[in-house]
Coordinates of C-alpha atoms and ligand atoms in Angstrom, one line a residue:
M926 CA 0.0 0.0 0.0
K927 CA 1.3 3.4 -0.9
P928 CA 2.1 5.6 2.1
L929 CA -0.2 8.5 2.6
P930 CA 1.1 11.8 3.9
Y931 CA -1.3 14.1 6.0
G932 CA -1.0 16.8 3.4
R933 CA 0.7 17.3 0.1
Q934 CA 0.9 19.8 -2.8
E935 CA -0.4 19.4 -6.3
I936 CA 2.2 20.4 -9.0
T937 CA 1.2 20.3 -12.6
D938 CA 3.2 20.6 -15.8
A939 CA 1.7 24.2 -16.1
D940 CA 3.3 25.0 -12.8
V941 CA 6.7 23.6 -13.9
E942 CA 6.6 25.6 -17.2
A943 CA 5.7 28.8 -15.3
V944 CA 8.7 28.3 -12.9
V945 CA 11.0 27.4 -15.8
E946 CA 10.0 30.5 -17.6
A947 CA 10.6 32.7 -14.6
L948 CA 14.0 31.0 -14.1
R949 CA 15.0 31.8 -17.6
S950 CA 14.1 35.5 -17.2
D951 CA 16.5 38.3 -16.2
L952 CA 15.1 39.0 -12.7
I953 CA 14.8 35.8 -10.7
T954 CA 14.4 37.5 -7.3
Q955 CA 12.8 40.9 -7.5
G956 CA 11.1 40.6 -10.9
P957 CA 7.7 41.6 -12.1
R958 CA 5.9 38.5 -11.1
I959 CA 5.9 39.5 -7.5
E960 CA 3.6 42.5 -8.1
E961 CA 1.6 40.4 -10.6
F962 CA 1.1 37.8 -7.9
E963 CA 0.1 40.4 -5.3
E964 CA -2.5 41.9 -7.7
A965 CA -3.9 38.5 -8.6
M966 CA -4.1 37.7 -4.8
A967 CA -5.8 41.0 -4.1
G968 CA -8.3 40.3 -6.9
Y969 CA -8.9 36.7 -5.6
L970 CA -9.5 37.9 -2.0
A971 CA -11.3 41.1 -3.0
S972 CA -8.8 43.0 -0.8
R973 CA -7.4 46.4 -1.5
H974 CA -3.7 45.6 -0.6
T975 CA -1.7 42.5 -0.5
V976 CA 2.1 42.1 0.3
A977 CA 3.8 38.9 -0.5
L978 CA 6.6 37.7 1.8
S979 CA 9.0 34.7 2.3
S980 CA 6.7 32.7 4.7
G981 CA 3.5 32.8 6.7
T982 CA 5.7 33.4 9.8
A983 CA 7.3 36.4 8.1
A984 CA 3.8 37.7 7.1
L985 CA 2.7 37.4 10.8
H986 CA 5.9 39.1 12.0
A987 CA 5.6 41.9 9.5
A988 CA 1.9 42.4 10.3
A989 CA 2.6 42.6 14.1
F990 CA 5.3 45.2 13.3
A991 CA 2.8 47.1 11.1
A992 CA 0.4 47.1 14.1
G993 CA 3.0 48.9 16.1
L994 CA 3.5 46.1 18.7
G995 CA 6.4 46.4 21.1
P996 CA 7.8 45.7 24.5
G997 CA 5.4 46.2 27.4
Q998 CA 2.4 45.4 25.3
E999 CA 0.5 42.2 25.0
A1000 CA -1.0 40.0 22.3
I1001 CA -3.8 37.5 22.7
T1002 CA -4.0 34.4 20.7
T1003 CA -5.3 30.8 20.9
P1004 CA -3.2 27.9 22.2
I1005 CA -4.5 25.5 19.5
T1006 CA -2.3 26.8 16.6
F1007 CA 1.2 26.6 15.2
A1008 CA 3.7 28.4 17.4
A1009 CA 4.2 31.2 14.8
S1010 CA 0.8 32.8 15.7
A1011 CA 2.3 33.6 19.1
N1012 CA 5.9 33.9 18.3
C1013 CA 5.2 37.0 16.0
A1014 CA 4.5 39.0 19.1
R1015 CA 7.5 37.8 21.0
Y1016 CA 9.8 38.7 18.1
L1017 CA 8.8 42.3 18.8
G1018 CA 9.4 42.0 22.6
A1019 CA 5.7 41.8 23.5
D1020 CA 4.0 39.3 25.9
V1021 CA 1.4 36.8 24.8
R1022 CA -1.7 35.9 26.7
F1023 CA -3.3 32.6 25.6
V1024 CA -7.1 32.7 25.8
D1025 CA -9.1 29.4 25.6
I1026 CA -10.8 28.0 22.5
D1027 CA -14.6 27.7 22.1
P1028 CA -15.3 24.0 22.3
A1029 CA -18.0 24.4 19.7
T1030 CA -15.7 25.7 17.0
W1031 CA -12.1 24.8 18.2
N1032 CA -11.2 28.4 17.3
L1033 CA -10.2 31.1 19.7
D1034 CA -13.2 32.1 21.9
T1035 CA -13.4 35.5 20.6
E1036 CA -15.9 36.6 23.2
A1037 CA -13.5 35.5 26.0
A1038 CA -10.7 37.2 24.1
A1039 CA -12.5 40.5 23.9
A1040 CA -13.2 40.2 27.7
A1041 CA -9.5 39.5 28.4
V1042 CA -8.4 42.8 26.8
S1043 CA -6.5 44.9 29.2
D1044 CA -4.7 48.3 28.9
R1045 CA -1.6 46.4 27.7
T1046 CA -3.4 44.5 24.9
R1047 CA -2.4 45.9 21.5
L1048 CA -3.0 42.9 19.3
I1049 CA -5.4 39.9 18.9
V1050 CA -4.4 37.0 16.6
P1051 CA -7.4 34.8 16.1
V1052 CA -6.6 31.7 14.0
S1053 CA -9.0 30.1 11.5
Y1054 CA -8.0 26.7 12.8
A1055 CA -8.0 23.8 10.3
G1056 CA -9.7 26.2 7.9
L1057 CA -12.9 27.1 9.7
P1058 CA -13.2 31.0 9.5
V1059 CA -13.0 32.3 13.0
D1060 CA -15.9 34.5 14.2
L1061 CA -14.6 38.0 14.4
R1062 CA -17.9 39.7 15.4
P1063 CA -17.4 39.5 19.2
L1064 CA -14.2 41.6 18.7
R1065 CA -16.1 44.5 17.3
G1066 CA -16.3 46.4 20.6
V1067 CA -12.5 46.4 21.1
R1068 CA -11.2 47.0 17.6
D1069 CA -10.8 50.8 18.1
R1070 CA -8.2 50.0 20.8
L1071 CA -6.2 47.4 19.2
T1072 CA -5.3 45.6 15.9
V1073 CA -6.7 42.3 14.8
I1074 CA -4.5 40.1 12.7
E1075 CA -6.4 37.0 11.5
D1076 CA -4.0 34.0 11.1
G1077 CA -5.6 32.7 7.9
C1078 CA -2.8 30.2 7.1
H1079 CA -5.3 27.3 7.3
A1080 CA -8.2 29.1 5.6
L1081 CA -7.1 30.4 2.2
G1082 CA -10.1 29.8 -0.1
G1083 CA -12.7 29.7 2.7
H1084 CA -15.2 32.5 3.2
R1085 CA -17.6 33.9 5.9
D1086 CA -21.0 34.5 4.4
G1087 CA -19.5 35.1 1.0
V1088 CA -16.6 37.3 2.1
R1089 CA -13.3 35.4 1.6
V1090 CA -10.9 35.0 4.5
G1091 CA -8.6 37.9 4.0
G1092 CA -11.1 40.0 2.1
A1093 CA -12.5 43.4 2.9
G1094 CA -14.7 43.5 6.0
G1095 CA -12.5 40.9 7.9
A1096 CA -9.6 41.5 10.3
D1097 CA -7.3 44.6 10.0
M1098 CA -4.8 42.3 8.4
T1099 CA -4.8 38.6 7.4
A1100 CA -1.8 36.5 7.2
F1101 CA -1.5 33.5 4.8
S1102 CA 1.1 30.7 4.2
F1103 CA 2.1 29.1 1.0
H1104 CA 3.9 26.1 2.5
P1105 CA 3.3 23.0 0.4
V1106 CA 0.8 21.5 2.7
K1107 CA -1.4 24.6 2.6
S1108 CA -4.3 25.3 0.1
M1109 CA -1.8 26.4 -2.6
T1110 CA 2.0 26.7 -2.6
T1111 CA 5.0 28.7 -3.6
G1112 CA 7.4 26.4 -1.9
E1113 CA 7.9 28.7 1.1
G1114 CA 5.9 31.9 1.0
G1115 CA 3.3 34.1 2.7
L1116 CA 1.1 37.1 2.2
V1117 CA -0.6 39.9 4.2
S1118 CA -3.8 41.3 3.0
T1119 CA -5.4 44.5 4.3
E1120 CA -7.7 47.4 3.4
D1121 CA -5.4 49.9 5.1
P1122 CA -2.7 51.5 2.9
E1123 CA -0.5 52.5 5.8
L1124 CA -0.5 49.0 7.2
A1125 CA 0.4 47.7 3.9
R1126 CA 3.2 50.2 3.5
R1127 CA 4.7 49.2 6.9
V1128 CA 4.5 45.4 6.0
A1129 CA 6.3 46.1 2.7
L1130 CA 8.9 48.2 4.5
F1131 CA 9.5 45.5 7.1
R1132 CA 9.9 43.0 4.2
T1133 CA 13.0 44.9 2.9
H1134 CA 15.1 45.6 5.9
G1135 CA 13.1 48.7 6.7
I1136 CA 14.7 50.2 3.5
T1137 CA 12.7 52.3 1.0
R1138 CA 13.2 54.6 -1.9
E1139 CA 9.5 55.6 -2.0
D1140 CA 7.9 58.6 -0.5
I1141 CA 11.1 60.3 0.6
G1142 CA 11.8 63.8 -0.3
P1143 CA 15.3 64.9 -1.4
G1144 CA 17.8 63.6 1.2
P1145 CA 21.0 65.1 2.3
D1146 CA 22.7 62.9 -0.4
D1147 CA 20.4 64.1 -3.2
G1148 CA 20.6 61.7 -6.1
D1149 CA 19.1 58.6 -7.6
W1150 CA 21.1 56.3 -5.3
Y1151 CA 19.4 57.7 -2.2
Y1152 CA 17.4 55.4 0.0
E1153 CA 16.4 55.4 3.6
M1154 CA 16.3 52.7 6.3
Q1155 CA 13.4 53.9 8.3
A1156 CA 12.9 50.9 10.6
L1157 CA 14.7 47.7 11.7
G1158 CA 13.3 45.4 9.1
F1159 CA 14.3 42.0 7.8
N1160 CA 15.0 40.3 4.4
Y1161 CA 11.5 38.7 4.2
R1162 CA 11.2 39.0 0.4
I1163 CA 9.6 36.4 -1.8
T1164 CA 11.2 35.6 -5.2
D1165 CA 10.0 36.1 -8.7
V1166 CA 10.3 32.3 -9.2
Q1167 CA 8.1 31.5 -6.2
C1168 CA 5.5 34.0 -7.4
A1169 CA 5.5 32.4 -10.9
L1170 CA 4.5 29.2 -9.1
G1171 CA 1.9 31.1 -7.0
L1172 CA 0.3 32.7 -10.1
S1173 CA 0.0 29.3 -11.7
Q1174 CA -1.4 27.6 -8.6
L1175 CA -4.0 30.3 -7.9
R1176 CA -5.8 29.2 -11.1
R1177 CA -6.7 26.0 -9.4
L1178 CA -7.1 27.1 -5.8
D1179 CA -11.0 27.0 -5.8
S1180 CA -11.1 23.6 -7.4
W1181 CA -8.8 22.3 -4.7
V1182 CA -10.8 23.8 -1.9
E1183 CA -13.9 22.3 -3.3
R1184 CA -12.1 18.9 -3.4
R1185 CA -10.9 19.3 0.2
N1186 CA -14.6 20.0 1.1
R1187 CA -15.7 16.8 -0.7
V1188 CA -13.0 14.8 1.2
A1189 CA -14.3 16.2 4.4
A1190 CA -17.8 15.3 3.5
R1191 CA -16.8 11.7 2.8
Y1192 CA -14.9 11.5 6.2
R1193 CA -18.0 12.8 7.9
E1194 CA -20.2 10.3 6.2
L1195 CA -18.0 7.3 7.0
L1196 CA -17.4 8.5 10.6
A1197 CA -21.0 9.4 11.3
G1198 CA -22.2 7.5 14.3
E1199 CA -18.7 6.6 15.4
E1200 CA -19.1 7.4 19.1
R1201 CA -15.4 7.3 19.9
I1202 CA -14.7 10.2 17.6
E1203 CA -15.7 13.8 17.8
L1204 CA -15.7 15.3 14.3
P1205 CA -14.3 18.8 13.6
P1206 CA -16.8 21.7 13.7
A1207 CA -18.3 22.3 10.3
A1208 CA -18.6 25.8 8.7
P1209 CA -21.9 27.5 9.5
E1210 CA -24.6 27.7 6.7
G1211 CA -23.5 30.2 4.0
S1212 CA -19.8 30.0 4.9
L1213 CA -17.0 27.8 3.4
H1214 CA -14.4 25.8 5.3
G1215 CA -10.8 25.9 3.9
Y1216 CA -10.0 22.3 5.2
H1217 CA -6.3 22.7 5.4
L1218 CA -6.6 20.0 8.1
F1219 CA -9.1 17.4 9.1
P1220 CA -8.5 16.9 12.8
V1221 CA -10.7 14.6 14.9
K1222 CA -10.8 14.2 18.6
I1223 CA -10.5 10.6 20.0
R1224 CA -12.9 10.8 22.9
D1225 CA -11.2 8.1 24.9
G1226 CA -8.3 10.4 25.6
P1227 CA -4.5 10.3 25.3
T1228 CA -3.8 6.6 25.5
A1229 CA -6.4 5.7 22.7
R1230 CA -5.0 8.6 20.7
K1231 CA -1.5 7.3 21.0
R1232 CA -2.6 3.8 20.0
A1233 CA -4.5 5.1 17.0
F1234 CA -1.6 7.4 16.0
E1235 CA 0.9 4.5 16.1
A1236 CA -1.4 2.1 14.4
L1237 CA -2.1 4.5 11.5
R1238 CA 1.5 5.4 11.1
A1239 CA 2.4 1.7 11.0
A1240 CA -0.2 1.3 8.3
G1241 CA 1.6 3.9 6.2
I1242 CA -0.9 6.7 7.0
G1243 CA 0.7 9.9 7.8
V1244 CA -1.3 11.3 10.7
Q1245 CA -0.1 14.2 12.8
V1246 CA -1.2 16.1 15.9
H1247 CA -2.2 19.8 15.3
Y1248 CA -1.4 21.1 17.9
I1249 CA 0.3 20.7 21.3
P1250 CA -1.1 23.8 23.0
V1251 CA 1.5 26.5 22.4
F1252 CA 1.9 27.4 26.1
R1253 CA 3.1 23.8 26.8
L1254 CA 6.0 24.1 24.4
P1255 CA 9.3 24.4 26.5
Y1256 CA 10.1 28.0 25.3
W1257 CA 6.6 29.3 26.4
R1258 CA 6.4 27.1 29.5
D1259 CA 9.9 27.7 30.9
E1260 CA 11.3 30.8 29.4
M1261 CA 8.1 32.8 29.3
A1262 CA 6.5 31.1 32.3
A1263 CA 3.2 30.7 30.5
P1264 CA 0.5 29.3 32.9
Q1265 CA 0.0 25.6 32.5
D1266 CA -3.3 25.2 34.2
E1267 CA -5.4 27.5 32.0
C1268 CA -7.4 26.9 28.9
P1269 CA -9.2 23.7 29.9
H1270 CA -11.0 23.4 26.5
A1271 CA -7.7 23.5 24.6
Q1272 CA -6.1 21.0 27.0
E1273 CA -9.1 18.7 26.7
L1274 CA -9.2 19.0 22.8
Y1275 CA -5.4 18.3 22.6
S1276 CA -5.8 15.2 24.7
G1277 CA -7.5 13.4 21.8
L1278 CA -6.5 15.4 18.7
I1279 CA -5.3 13.6 15.6
S1280 CA -5.2 15.0 12.0
L1281 CA -6.2 12.5 9.3
P1282 CA -4.8 13.0 5.8
M1283 CA -6.3 15.9 4.0
F1284 CA -5.3 17.1 0.5
P1285 CA -6.9 17.5 -2.9
G1286 CA -5.2 14.4 -4.4
L1287 CA -6.7 12.1 -1.8
T1288 CA -9.0 9.6 -3.5
D1289 CA -12.3 8.3 -2.1
A1290 CA -10.5 4.9 -1.8
D1291 CA -7.8 6.6 0.3
V1292 CA -10.4 8.2 2.6
E1293 CA -12.0 4.7 3.1
R1294 CA -8.6 3.2 3.9
V1295 CA -7.9 5.8 6.5
V1296 CA -11.3 5.2 8.2
T1297 CA -11.0 1.4 8.1
E1298 CA -7.5 1.7 9.7
L1299 CA -8.8 4.2 12.3
D1300 CA -11.8 1.9 13.1
Q1301 CA -9.5 -1.0 13.6
A1302 CA -7.1 0.9 15.8
L1303 CA -9.9 1.9 18.0
G1304 CA -11.3 -1.6 18.1
A1305 CA -14.6 -0.5 16.5
R1306 CA -16.6 -2.0 13.7
S1307 CA -15.7 -0.7 10.3
K1308 CA -18.4 1.5 8.7
I1309 CA -17.3 0.6 5.2
Q1310 CA -19.7 -1.6 3.3
Ligands
LIG1211 C1 -1.6 28.5 11.8 C2 -0.3 28.8 11.1 N1 0.3 30.0 11.3 C3 1.5 30.3 10.8 C4 2.2 29.4 10.0 C5 3.5 29.7 9.5 O1 3.6 29.6 8.1 P1 5.0 29.3 7.4 O2 5.2 27.8 7.7 O3 4.7 29.6 6.0 O4 6.0 30.2 8.0 C6 1.6 28.1 9.9 C7 2.3 27.1 9.1 O5 2.6 26.0 9.5 C8 0.4 27.8 10.5 O6 -0.2 26.6 10.4

């Protein structure tokens, strides 16, 4: 039996040709395809400004910089996420407060997050975990006091009531990742979308060492060579070659998200009535799940989860656990002294979490194989007829 990863990219001949063409051009790093990709993404998201960067982590870091985050301030995020959602605040010297998830959505409990806002809170990073668009409405009352960066790394292609994650009317900024297991890929890569031109300018500045030639009057060294370093930025640039791949991939993004939703529907059908498993929360009526992941919760807890994890891995099925609550990671636990006894819903969810394979190339037969192996590992009767 062929091994099944938990996620994988789709690369077509058209992608390869687009990359080869970019490689044969004169500008393989800062060429015209970067702006072309940014414009195409802005069109897709229906967002005014997009800035492409070298990774989703760089996108979050640049967005947190653009928000003006600094030492002495605090960011709020969910513990059930990849570490980068919290790390972006630490990079800027800010503290992080982890607020529990809503057990009905597995996303940050945005009502609790709004209630936890203090004088020090400057940023909230809600994550659309697994691809389910996080409910931003409870944050309305605090948005004049702070910045909301949606971590949309799992949710590209999803929408809330017809408004795409990352589109106008969402968070102040939305960060995406184009890592190969995500909805589409540029190899490594990321993007920030926003309606605010000043935030976009600051993200772009941060991407290039804080250096700019734009919007600067005649300087002391008045000549065409003149540039300014206005802030301490990084080299977070994406390349022309990566954007060639992104432009080509974007054409098939919607069909992949649709296929991810069909894979999820098949898992739900096959696992319906399986009492030992809690299925991931579905998108509300009128919204679309991005399904970067298909995590399920094994109700019997950590021992049953470990057994299932090991049995599926032994059967060549690449399950993963997304995620160990971030505050339990040694850096956050030991160096940052993050409280270990908070966020009971996150702790409870983690105790049984396991991500089943989810990618557009997964066949119905693959899905059935995963469910059969899972049933066997749990000692339950297979649902497959
Ligand atoms: C929720 C979340 N945020 C941020 C990132 C970081 O993205 P990247 O790997 O492109 O740096 C990831 C990627 O794994 C992610 O899953």
